[in-house]
C-alpha positions as YAML, in Angstrom:
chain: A
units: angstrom
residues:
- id: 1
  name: UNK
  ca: [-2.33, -42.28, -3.93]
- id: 2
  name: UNK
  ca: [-4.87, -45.14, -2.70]
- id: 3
  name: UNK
  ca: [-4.72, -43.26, 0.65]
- id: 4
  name: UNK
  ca: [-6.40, -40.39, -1.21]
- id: 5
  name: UNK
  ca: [-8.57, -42.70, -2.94]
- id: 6
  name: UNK
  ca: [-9.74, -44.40, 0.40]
- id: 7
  name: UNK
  ca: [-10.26, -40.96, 2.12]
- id: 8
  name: UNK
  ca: [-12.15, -39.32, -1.03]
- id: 9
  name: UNK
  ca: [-14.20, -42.49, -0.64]
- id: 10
  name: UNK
  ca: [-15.06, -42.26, 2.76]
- id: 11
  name: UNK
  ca: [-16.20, -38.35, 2.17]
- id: 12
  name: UNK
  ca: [-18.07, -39.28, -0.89]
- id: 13
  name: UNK
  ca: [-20.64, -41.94, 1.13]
- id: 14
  name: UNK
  ca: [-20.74, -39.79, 4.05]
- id: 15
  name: UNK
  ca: [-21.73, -36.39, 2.22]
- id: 16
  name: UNK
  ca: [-25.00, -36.08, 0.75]
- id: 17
  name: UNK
  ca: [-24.89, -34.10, -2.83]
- id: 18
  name: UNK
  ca: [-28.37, -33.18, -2.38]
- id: 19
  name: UNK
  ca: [-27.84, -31.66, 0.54]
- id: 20
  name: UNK
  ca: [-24.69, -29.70, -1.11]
- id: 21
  name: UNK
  ca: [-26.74, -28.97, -3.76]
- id: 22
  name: UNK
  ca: [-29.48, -27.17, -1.60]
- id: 23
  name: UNK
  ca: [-27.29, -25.45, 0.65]
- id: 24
  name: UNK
  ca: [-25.61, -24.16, -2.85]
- id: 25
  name: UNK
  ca: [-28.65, -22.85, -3.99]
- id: 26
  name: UNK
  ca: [-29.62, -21.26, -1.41]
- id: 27
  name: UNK
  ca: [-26.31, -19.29, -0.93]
- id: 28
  name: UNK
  ca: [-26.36, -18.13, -4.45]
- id: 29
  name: UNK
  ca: [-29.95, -17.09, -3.97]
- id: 30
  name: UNK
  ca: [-29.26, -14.71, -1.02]
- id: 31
  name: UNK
  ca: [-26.40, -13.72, -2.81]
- id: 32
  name: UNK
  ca: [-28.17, -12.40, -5.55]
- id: 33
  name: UNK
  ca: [-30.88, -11.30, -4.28]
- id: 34
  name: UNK
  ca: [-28.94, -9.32, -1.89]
- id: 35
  name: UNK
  ca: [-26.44, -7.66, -4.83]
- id: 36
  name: UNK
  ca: [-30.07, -6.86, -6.83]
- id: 37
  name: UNK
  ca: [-31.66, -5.01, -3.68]
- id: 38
  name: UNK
  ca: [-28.33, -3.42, -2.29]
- id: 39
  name: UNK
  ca: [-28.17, -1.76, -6.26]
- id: 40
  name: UNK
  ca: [-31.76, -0.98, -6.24]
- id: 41
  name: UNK
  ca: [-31.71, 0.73, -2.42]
- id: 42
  name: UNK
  ca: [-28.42, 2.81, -3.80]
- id: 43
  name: UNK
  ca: [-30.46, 4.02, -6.99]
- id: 44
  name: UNK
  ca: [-33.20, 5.21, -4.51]
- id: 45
  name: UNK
  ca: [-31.17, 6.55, -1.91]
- id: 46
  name: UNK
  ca: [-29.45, 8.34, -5.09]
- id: 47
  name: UNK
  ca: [-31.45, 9.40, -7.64]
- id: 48
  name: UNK
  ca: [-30.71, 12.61, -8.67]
- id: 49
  name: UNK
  ca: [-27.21, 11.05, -9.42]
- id: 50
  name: UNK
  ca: [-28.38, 8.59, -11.44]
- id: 51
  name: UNK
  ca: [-31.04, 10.63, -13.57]
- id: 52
  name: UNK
  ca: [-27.65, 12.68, -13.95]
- id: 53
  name: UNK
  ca: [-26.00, 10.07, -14.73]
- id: 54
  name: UNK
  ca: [-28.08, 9.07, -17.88]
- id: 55
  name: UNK
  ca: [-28.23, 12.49, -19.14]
- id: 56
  name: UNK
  ca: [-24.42, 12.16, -19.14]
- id: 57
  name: UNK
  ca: [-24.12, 9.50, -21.08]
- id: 58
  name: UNK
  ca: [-26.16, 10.74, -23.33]
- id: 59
  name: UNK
  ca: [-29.61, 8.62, -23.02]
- id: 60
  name: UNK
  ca: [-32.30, 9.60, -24.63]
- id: 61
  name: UNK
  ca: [-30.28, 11.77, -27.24]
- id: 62
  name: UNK
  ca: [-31.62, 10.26, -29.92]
- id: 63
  name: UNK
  ca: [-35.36, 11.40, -29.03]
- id: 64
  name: UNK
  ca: [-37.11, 14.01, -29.57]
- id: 65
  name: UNK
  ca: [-36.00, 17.07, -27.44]
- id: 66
  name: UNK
  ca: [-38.99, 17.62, -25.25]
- id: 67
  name: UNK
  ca: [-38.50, 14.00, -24.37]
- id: 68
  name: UNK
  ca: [-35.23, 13.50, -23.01]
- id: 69
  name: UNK
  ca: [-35.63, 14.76, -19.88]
- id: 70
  name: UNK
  ca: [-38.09, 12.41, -19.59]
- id: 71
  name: UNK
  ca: [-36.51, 9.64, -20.56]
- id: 72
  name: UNK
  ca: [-33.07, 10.61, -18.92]
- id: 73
  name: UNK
  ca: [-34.86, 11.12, -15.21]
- id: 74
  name: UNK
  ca: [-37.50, 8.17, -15.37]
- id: 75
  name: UNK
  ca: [-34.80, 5.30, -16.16]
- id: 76
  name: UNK
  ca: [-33.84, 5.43, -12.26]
- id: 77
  name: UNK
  ca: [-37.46, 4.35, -11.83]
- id: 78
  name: UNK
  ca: [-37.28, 1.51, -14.72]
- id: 79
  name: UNK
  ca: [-34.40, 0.35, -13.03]
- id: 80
  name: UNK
  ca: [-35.50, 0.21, -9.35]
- id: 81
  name: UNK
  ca: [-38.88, -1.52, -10.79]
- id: 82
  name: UNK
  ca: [-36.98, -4.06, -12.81]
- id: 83
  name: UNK
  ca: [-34.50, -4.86, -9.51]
- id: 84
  name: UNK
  ca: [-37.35, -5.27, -7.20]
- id: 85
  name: UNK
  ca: [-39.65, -7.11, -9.01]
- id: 86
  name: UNK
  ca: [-37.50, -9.28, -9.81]
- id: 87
  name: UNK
  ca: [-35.99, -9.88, -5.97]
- id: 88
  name: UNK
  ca: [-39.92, -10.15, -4.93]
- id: 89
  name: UNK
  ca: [-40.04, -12.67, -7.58]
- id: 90
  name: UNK
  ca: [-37.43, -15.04, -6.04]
- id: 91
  name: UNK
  ca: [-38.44, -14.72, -2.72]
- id: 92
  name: UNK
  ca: [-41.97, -15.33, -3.08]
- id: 93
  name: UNK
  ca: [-41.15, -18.18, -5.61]
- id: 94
  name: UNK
  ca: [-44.26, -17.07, -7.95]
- id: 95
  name: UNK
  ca: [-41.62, -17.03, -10.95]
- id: 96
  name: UNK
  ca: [-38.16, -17.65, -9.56]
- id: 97
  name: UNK
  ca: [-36.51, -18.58, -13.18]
- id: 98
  name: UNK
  ca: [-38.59, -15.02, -14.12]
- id: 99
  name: UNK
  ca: [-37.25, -13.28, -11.16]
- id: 100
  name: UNK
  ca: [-33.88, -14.48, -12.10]
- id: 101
  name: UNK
  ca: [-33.83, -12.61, -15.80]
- id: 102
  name: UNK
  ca: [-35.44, -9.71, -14.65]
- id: 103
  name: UNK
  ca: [-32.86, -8.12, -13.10]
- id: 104
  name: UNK
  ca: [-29.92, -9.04, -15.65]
- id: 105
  name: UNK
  ca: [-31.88, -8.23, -18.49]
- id: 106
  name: UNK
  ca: [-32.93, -4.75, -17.22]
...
């Protein structure tokens, strides 16, 4: 047990939690960014599916009939908006927390 203690020790002084910390960041950034741009390239590459998709599901049902289509065919482009914004928004740094919500909330 104090052999554990002594080498926990020895790692503790020698590693730099700042350092961690940034490296961690980093990481989760590319990671997210990359899971928000891979959805919004697949959407593009894709979006007949996806307008199908919605009308599906049923979006838009509850509007007026003229407007569904609409609605149902333009929320590919609300989505692939939201996603890149939000990406150019963390990589630019203008609004990273911003950037951040953006792509959950949408």
């Amino acid at each position: 047990m104090a052999a554990l203690a002594t080498v926990l020790q020895a790692i503790d002084e020698r590693v730099s939690l700042k350092h961690v910390h940034r490296r961690l960041q980093a990481f989760a950034r590319v990671l997210i960014v990359g899971t928000f741009m891979d959805d919004a390239l697949r959407v593009m590459c894709d979006y007949r599916g996806q307008a199908a998709t919605m009308k599906s599901v049923g979006w838009g049902v509850s509007l007026p009939p003229g407007s569904q289509a609409a609605v149902q065919s333009l929320m590919p482009s609300v989505f692939i908006a939201t996603q890149t914004i939000g990406v150019l928004l963390i990589l630019t740094r203008l609004a990273p927390q911003a950037g951040w919500l953006l792509p959950v909330g949408g």
